[in-house]
CSV table of N, CA and C in Angstrom, one decimal:
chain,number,residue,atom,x,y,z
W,1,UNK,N,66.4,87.8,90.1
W,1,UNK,CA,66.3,86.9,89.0
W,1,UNK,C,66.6,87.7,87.7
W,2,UNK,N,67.2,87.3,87.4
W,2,UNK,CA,67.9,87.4,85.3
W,2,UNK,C,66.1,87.6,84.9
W,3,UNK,N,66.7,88.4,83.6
W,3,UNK,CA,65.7,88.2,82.5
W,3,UNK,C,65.7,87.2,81.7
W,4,UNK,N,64.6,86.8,80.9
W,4,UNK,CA,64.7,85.9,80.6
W,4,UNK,C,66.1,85.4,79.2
W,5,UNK,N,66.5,84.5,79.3
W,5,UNK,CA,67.5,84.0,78.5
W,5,UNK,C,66.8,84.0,76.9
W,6,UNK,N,67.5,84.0,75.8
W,6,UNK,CA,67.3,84.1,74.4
W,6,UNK,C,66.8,82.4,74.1
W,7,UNK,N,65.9,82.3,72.9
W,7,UNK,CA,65.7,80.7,72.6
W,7,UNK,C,67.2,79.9,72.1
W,8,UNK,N,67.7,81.0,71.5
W,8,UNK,CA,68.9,80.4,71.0
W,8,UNK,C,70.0,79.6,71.6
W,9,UNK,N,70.2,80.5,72.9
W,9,UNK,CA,71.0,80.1,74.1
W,9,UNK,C,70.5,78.8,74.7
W,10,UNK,N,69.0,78.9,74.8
W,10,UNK,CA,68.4,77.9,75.4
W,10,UNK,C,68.6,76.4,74.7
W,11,UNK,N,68.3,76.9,73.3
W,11,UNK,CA,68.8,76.0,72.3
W,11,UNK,C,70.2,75.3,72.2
W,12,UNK,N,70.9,76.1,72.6
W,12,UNK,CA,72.5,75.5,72.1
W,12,UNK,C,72.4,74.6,73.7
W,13,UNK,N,71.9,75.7,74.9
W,13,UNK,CA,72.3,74.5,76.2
W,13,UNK,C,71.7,73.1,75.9
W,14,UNK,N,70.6,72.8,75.6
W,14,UNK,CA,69.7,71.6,75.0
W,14,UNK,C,70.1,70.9,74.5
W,15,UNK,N,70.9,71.3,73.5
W,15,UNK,CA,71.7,70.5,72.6
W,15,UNK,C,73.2,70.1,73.1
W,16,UNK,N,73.9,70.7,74.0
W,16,UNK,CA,74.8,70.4,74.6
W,16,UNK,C,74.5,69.6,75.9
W,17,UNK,N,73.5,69.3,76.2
W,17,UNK,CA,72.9,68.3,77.4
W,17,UNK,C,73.1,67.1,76.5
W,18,UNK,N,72.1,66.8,75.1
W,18,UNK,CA,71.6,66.3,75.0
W,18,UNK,C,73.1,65.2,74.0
W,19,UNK,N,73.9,66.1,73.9
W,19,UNK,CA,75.6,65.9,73.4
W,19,UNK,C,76.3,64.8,74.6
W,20,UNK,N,76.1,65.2,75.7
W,20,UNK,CA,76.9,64.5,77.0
W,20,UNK,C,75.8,63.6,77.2
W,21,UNK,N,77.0,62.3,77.3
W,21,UNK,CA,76.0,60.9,77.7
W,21,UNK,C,76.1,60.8,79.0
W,22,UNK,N,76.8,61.4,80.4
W,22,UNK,CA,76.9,60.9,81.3
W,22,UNK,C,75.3,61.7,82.1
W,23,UNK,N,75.2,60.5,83.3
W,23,UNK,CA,74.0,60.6,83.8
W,23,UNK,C,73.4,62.3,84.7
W,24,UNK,N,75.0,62.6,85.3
W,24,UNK,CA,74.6,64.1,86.1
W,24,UNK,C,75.7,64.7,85.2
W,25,UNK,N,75.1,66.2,85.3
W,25,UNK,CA,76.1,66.8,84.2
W,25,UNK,C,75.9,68.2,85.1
W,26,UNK,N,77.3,68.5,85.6
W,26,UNK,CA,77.5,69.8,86.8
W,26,UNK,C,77.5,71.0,85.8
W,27,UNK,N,77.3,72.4,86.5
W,27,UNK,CA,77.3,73.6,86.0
W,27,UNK,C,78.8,73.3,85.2
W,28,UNK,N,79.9,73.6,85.6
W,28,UNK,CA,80.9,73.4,85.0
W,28,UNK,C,81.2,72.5,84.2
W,29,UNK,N,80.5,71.7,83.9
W,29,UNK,CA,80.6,70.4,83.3
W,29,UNK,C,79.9,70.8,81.8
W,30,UNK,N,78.9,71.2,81.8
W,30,UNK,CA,77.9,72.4,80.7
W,30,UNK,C,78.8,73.4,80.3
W,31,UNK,N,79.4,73.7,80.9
W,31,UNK,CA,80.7,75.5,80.5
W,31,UNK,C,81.1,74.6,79.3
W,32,UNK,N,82.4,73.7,80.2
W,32,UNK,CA,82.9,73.3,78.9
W,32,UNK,C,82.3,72.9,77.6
W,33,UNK,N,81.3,72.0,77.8
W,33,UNK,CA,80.8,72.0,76.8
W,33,UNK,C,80.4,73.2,75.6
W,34,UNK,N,79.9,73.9,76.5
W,34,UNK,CA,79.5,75.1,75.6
W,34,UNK,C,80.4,75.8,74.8
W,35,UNK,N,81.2,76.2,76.0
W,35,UNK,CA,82.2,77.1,75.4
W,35,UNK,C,82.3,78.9,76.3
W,36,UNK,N,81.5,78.5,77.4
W,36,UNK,CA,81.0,79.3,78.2
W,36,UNK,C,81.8,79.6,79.5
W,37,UNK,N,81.7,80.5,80.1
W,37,UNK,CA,82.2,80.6,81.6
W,37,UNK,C,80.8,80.2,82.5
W,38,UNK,N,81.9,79.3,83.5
W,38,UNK,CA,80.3,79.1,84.6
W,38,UNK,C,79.0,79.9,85.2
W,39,UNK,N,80.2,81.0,85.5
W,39,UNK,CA,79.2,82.4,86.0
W,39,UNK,C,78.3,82.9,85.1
W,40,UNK,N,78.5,83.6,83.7
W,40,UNK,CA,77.9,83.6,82.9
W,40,UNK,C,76.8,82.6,82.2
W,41,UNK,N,77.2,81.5,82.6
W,41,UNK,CA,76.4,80.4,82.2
W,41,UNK,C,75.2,80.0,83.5
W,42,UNK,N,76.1,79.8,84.4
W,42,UNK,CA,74.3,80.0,85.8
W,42,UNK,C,74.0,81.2,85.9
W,43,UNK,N,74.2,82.3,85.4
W,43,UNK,CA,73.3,83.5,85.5
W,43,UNK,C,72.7,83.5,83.9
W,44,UNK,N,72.6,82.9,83.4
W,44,UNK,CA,71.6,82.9,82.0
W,44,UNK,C,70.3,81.8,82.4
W,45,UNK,N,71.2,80.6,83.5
W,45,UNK,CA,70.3,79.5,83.7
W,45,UNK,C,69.3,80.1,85.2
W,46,UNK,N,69.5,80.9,85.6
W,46,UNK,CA,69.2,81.5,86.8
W,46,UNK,C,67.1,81.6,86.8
W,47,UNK,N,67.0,81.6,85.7
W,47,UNK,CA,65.9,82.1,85.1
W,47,UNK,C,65.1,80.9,85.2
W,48,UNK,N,65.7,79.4,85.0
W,48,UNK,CA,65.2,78.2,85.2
W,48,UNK,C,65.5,77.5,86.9
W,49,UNK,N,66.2,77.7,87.2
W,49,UNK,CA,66.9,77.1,88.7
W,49,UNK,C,67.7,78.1,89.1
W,50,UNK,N,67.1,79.3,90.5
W,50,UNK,CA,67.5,80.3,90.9
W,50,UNK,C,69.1,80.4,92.1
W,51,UNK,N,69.2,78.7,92.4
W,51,UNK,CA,70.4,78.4,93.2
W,51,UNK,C,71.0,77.6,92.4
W,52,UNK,N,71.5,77.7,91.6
W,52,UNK,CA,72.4,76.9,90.1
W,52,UNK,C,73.8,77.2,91.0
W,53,UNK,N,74.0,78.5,91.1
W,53,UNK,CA,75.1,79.4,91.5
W,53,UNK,C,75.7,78.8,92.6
W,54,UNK,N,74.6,78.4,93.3
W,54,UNK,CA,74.8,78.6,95.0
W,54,UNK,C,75.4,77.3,95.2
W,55,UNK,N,74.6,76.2,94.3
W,55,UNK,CA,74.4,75.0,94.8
W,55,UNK,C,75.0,74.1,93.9
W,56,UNK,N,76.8,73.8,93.6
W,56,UNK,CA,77.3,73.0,92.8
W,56,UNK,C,77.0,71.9,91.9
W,57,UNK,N,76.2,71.3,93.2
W,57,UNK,CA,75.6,69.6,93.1
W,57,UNK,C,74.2,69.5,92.0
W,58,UNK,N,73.6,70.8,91.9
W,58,UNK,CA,72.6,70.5,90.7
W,58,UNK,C,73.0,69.7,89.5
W,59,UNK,N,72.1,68.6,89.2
W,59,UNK,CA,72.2,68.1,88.1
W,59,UNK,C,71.5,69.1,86.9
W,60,UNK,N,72.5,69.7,85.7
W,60,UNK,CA,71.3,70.1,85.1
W,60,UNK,C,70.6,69.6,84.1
W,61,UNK,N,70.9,67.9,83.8
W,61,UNK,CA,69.9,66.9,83.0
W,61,UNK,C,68.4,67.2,83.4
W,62,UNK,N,68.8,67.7,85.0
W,62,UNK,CA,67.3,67.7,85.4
W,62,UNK,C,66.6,68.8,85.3
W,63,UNK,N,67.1,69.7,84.3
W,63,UNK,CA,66.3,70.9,83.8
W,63,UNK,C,66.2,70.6,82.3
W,64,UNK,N,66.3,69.7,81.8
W,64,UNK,CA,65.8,69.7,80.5
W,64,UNK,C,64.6,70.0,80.2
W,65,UNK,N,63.5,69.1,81.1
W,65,UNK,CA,61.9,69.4,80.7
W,65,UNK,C,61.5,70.8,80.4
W,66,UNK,N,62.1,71.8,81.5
W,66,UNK,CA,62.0,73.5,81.7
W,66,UNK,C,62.3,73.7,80.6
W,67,UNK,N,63.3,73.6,80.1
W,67,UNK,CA,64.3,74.0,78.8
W,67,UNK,C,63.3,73.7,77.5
W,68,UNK,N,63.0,72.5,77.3
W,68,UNK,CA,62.1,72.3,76.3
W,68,UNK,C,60.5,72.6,76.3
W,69,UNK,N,60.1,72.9,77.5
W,69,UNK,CA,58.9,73.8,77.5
W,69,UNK,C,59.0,74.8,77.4
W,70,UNK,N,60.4,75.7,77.7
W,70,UNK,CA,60.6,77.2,77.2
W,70,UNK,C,60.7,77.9,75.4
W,71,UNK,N,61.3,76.1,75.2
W,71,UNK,CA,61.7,76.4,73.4
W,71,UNK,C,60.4,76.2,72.7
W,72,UNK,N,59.1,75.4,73.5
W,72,UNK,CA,58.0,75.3,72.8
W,72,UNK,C,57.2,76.7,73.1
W,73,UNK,N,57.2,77.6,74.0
W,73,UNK,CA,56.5,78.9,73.9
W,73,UNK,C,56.5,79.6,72.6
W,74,UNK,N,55.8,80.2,71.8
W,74,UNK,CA,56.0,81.4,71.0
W,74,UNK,C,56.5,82.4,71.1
W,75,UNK,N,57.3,82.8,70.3
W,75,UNK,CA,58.0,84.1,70.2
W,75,UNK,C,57.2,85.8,70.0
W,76,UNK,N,57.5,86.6,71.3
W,76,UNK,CA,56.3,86.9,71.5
W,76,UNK,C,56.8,88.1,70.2
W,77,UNK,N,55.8,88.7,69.1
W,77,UNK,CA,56.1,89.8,68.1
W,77,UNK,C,55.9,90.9,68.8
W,78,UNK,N,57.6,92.0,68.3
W,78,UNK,CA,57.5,92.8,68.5
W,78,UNK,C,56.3,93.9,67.9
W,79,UNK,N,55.5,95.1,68.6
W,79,UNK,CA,55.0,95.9,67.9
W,79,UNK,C,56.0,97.0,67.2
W,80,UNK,N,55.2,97.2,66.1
W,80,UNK,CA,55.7,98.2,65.6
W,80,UNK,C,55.8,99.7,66.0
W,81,UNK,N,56.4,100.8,65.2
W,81,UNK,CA,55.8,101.8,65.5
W,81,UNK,C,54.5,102.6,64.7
W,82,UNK,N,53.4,103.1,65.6
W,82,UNK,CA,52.9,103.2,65.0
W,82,UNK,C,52.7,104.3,63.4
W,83,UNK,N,51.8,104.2,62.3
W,83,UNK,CA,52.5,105.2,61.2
W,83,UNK,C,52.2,106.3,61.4
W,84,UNK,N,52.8,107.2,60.8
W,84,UNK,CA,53.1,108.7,61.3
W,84,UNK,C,51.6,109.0,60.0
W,85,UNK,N,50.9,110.2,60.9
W,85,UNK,CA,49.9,110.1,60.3
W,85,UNK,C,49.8,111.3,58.5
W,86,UNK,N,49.0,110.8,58.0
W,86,UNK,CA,49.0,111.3,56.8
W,86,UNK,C,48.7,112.7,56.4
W,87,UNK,N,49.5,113.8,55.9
W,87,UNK,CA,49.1,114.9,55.7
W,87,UNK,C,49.2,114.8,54.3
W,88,UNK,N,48.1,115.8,53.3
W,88,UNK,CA,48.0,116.0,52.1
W,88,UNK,C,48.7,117.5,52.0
W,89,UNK,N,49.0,117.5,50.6
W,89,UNK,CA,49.6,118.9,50.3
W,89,UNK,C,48.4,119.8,50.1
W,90,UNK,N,47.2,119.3,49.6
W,90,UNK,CA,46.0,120.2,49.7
W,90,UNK,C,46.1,120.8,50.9
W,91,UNK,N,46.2,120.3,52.6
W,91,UNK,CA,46.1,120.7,53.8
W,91,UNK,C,47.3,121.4,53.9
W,92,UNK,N,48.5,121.0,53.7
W,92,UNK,CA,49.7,122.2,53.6
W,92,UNK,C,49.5,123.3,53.3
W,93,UNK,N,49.2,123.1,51.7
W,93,UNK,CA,48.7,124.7,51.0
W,93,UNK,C,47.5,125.3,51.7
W,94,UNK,N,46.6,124.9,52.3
W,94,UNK,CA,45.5,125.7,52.9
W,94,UNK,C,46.3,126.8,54.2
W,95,UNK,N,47.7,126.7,54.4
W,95,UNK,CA,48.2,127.6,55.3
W,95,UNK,C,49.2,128.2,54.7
W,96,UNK,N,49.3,129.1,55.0
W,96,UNK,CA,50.3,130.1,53.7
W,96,UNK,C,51.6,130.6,54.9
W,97,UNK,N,51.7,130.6,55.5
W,97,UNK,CA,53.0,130.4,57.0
W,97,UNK,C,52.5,129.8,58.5
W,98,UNK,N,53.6,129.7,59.0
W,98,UNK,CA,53.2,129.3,60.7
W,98,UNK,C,52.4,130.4,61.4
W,99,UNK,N,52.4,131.4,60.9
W,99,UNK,CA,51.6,132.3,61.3
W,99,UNK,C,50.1,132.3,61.2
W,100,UNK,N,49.7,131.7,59.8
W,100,UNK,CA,48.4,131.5,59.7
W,100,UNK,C,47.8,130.1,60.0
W,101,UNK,N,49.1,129.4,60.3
W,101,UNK,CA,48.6,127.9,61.0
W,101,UNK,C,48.0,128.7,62.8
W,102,UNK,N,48.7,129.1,63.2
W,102,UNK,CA,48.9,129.6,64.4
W,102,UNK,C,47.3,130.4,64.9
W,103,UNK,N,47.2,131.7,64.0
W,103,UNK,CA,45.7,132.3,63.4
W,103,UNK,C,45.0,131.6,63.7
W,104,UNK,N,44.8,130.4,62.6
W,104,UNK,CA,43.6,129.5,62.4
W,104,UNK,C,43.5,128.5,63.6
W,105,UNK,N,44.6,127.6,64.0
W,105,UNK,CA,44.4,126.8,65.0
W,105,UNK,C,44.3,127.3,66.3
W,106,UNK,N,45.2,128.4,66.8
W,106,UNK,CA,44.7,128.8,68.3
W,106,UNK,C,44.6,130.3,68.3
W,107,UNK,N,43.8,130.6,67.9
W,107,UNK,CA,43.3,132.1,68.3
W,107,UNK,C,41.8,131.7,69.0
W,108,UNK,N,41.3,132.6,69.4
W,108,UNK,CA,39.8,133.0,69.8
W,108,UNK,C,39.1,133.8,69.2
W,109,UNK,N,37.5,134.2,69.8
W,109,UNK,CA,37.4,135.5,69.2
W,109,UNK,C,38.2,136.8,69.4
W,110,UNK,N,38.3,137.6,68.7
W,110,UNK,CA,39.2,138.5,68.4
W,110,UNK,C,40.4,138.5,68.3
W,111,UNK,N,40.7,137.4,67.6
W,111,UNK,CA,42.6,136.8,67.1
W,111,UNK,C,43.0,136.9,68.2
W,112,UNK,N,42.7,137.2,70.0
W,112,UNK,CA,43.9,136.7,70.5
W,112,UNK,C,43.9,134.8,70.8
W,113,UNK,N,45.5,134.9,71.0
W,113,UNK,CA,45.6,133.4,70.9
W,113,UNK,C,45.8,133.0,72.4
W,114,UNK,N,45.0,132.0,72.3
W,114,UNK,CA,44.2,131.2,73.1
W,114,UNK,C,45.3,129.7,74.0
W,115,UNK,N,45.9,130.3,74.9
W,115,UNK,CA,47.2,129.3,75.5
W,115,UNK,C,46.9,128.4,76.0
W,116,UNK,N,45.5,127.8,76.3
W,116,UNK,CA,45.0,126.9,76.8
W,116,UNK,C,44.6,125.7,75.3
W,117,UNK,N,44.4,126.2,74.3
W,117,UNK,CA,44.2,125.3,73.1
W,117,UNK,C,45.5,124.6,73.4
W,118,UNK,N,45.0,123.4,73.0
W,118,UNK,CA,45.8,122.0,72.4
W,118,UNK,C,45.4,121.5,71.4
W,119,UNK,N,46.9,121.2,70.6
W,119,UNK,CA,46.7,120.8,69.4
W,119,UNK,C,47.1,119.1,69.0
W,120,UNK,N,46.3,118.6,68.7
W,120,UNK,CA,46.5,117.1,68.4
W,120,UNK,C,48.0,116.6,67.6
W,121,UNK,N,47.5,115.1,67.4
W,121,UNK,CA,49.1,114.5,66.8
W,121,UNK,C,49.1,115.2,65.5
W,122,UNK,N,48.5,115.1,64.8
W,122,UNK,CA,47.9,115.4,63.2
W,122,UNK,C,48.7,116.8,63.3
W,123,UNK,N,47.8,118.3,63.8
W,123,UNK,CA,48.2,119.2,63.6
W,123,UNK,C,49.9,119.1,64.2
W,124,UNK,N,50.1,119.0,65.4
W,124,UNK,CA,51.8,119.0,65.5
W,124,UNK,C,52.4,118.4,64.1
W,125,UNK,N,52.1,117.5,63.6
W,125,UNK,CA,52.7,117.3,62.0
W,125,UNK,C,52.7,118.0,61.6
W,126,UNK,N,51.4,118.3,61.1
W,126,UNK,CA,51.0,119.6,60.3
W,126,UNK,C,52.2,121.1,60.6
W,127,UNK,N,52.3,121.2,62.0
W,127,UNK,CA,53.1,122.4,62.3
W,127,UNK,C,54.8,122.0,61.7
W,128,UNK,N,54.7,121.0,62.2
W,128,UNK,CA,56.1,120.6,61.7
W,128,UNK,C,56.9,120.6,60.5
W,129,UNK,N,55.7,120.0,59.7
W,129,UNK,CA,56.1,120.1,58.0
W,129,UNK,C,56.5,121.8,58.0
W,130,UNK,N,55.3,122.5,57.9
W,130,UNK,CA,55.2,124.0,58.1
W,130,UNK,C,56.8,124.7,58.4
W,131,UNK,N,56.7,123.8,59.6
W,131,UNK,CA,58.4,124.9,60.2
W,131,UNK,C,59.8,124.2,59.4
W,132,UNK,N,59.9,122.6,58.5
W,132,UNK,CA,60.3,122.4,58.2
W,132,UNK,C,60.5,123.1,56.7
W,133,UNK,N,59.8,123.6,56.1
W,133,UNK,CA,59.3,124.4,55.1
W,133,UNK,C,59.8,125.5,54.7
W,134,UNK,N,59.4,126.4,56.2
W,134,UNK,CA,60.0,127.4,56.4
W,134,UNK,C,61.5,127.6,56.4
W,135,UNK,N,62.0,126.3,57.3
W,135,UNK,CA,63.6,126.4,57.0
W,135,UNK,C,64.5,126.2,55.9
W,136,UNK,N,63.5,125.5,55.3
W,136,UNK,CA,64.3,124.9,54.0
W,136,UNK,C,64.5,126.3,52.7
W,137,UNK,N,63.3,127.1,52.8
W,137,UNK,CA,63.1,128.3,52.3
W,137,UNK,C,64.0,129.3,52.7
W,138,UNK,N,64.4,129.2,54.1
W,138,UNK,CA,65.6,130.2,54.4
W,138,UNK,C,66.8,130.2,54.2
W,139,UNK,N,67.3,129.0,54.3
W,139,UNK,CA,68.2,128.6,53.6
W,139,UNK,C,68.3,128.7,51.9
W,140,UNK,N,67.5,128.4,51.7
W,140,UNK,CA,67.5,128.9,49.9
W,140,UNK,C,68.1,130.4,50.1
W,141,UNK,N,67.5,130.8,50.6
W,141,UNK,CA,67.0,132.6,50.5
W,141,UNK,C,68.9,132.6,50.8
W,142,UNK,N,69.7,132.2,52.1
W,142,UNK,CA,70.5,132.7,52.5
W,142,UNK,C,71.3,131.9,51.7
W,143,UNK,N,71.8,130.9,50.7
W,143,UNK,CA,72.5,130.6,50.1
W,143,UNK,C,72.4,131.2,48.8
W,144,UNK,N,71.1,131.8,48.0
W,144,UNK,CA,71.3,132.8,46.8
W,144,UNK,C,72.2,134.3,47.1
W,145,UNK,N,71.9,134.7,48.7
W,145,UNK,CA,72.4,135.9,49.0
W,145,UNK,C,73.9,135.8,49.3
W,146,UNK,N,74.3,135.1,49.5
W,146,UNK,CA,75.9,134.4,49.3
W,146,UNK,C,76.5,134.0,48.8
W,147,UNK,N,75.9,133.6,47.3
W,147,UNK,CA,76.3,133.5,45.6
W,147,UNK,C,76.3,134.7,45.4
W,148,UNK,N,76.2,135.8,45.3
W,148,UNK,CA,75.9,137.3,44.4
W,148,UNK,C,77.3,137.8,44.9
């Protein structure tokens, strides 16, 4: 089975049913109308009647009801992503390089560092900004030494 078909699509078929006055209206009979190739067109409808394909002689007047109970569902809202979380420059400045982020967040007693610590979403920000920092600074550094 197809995924599900778009409202829009479903929409334009509905309305091109609803266009043709005669009583059975064949898969190919619907193409033209649309503007569609057959194939393409019973594999969108596949999703409503799974032998569309198979079975020429479907009337598809007789999927209207499906069609208009699918255009009355809600449209389900996408989620967002969630927001990236908030670092203050006060918390920046409380680390003076990645080295003393590193210090403070995974060491143990006796500063060695501790390879089993894990560090949350927050700090990985935190590290991030930090190493983005760091690069931006080196680059300074290596473009004044390339002016002189």
């Amino acid at each position: 089975m197809e995924s599900k078909p778009t409202k829009a699509f479903v929409h334009r078929v509905v309305a091109s049913l609803k266009a043709i006055k005669r009583k059975d209206v064949s898969l190919d009979m619907l193409s033209k109308k649309i503007g569609i190739y057959p194939d393409v067109l019973g594999r969108n409808l596949q999703y409503f009647e799974p032998m569309i394909l198979m079975d020429p002689s479907i009337n598809c007047r007789n999927l209207l009801p499906e069609f208009e109970n699918y255009l009355k569902e809600p449209i389900a809202e996408k989620r967002g992503k969630a927001p990236a979380p908030r670092i203050l420059k006060a918390e920046l400045a409380s680390y003076s390089s990645i080295a003393d982020f590193i210090y403070k967040k995974m060491t143990s007693v006796g500063g060695l560092v501790d390879t089993s610590a894990e560090l949350s979403d927050h700090d990985l920000e935190v590290l991030k900004r930090l190493v983005d920092k760091e690069i931006a600074k080196r680059k300074k550094l290596s473009k004044a030494k390339s002016n002189r």
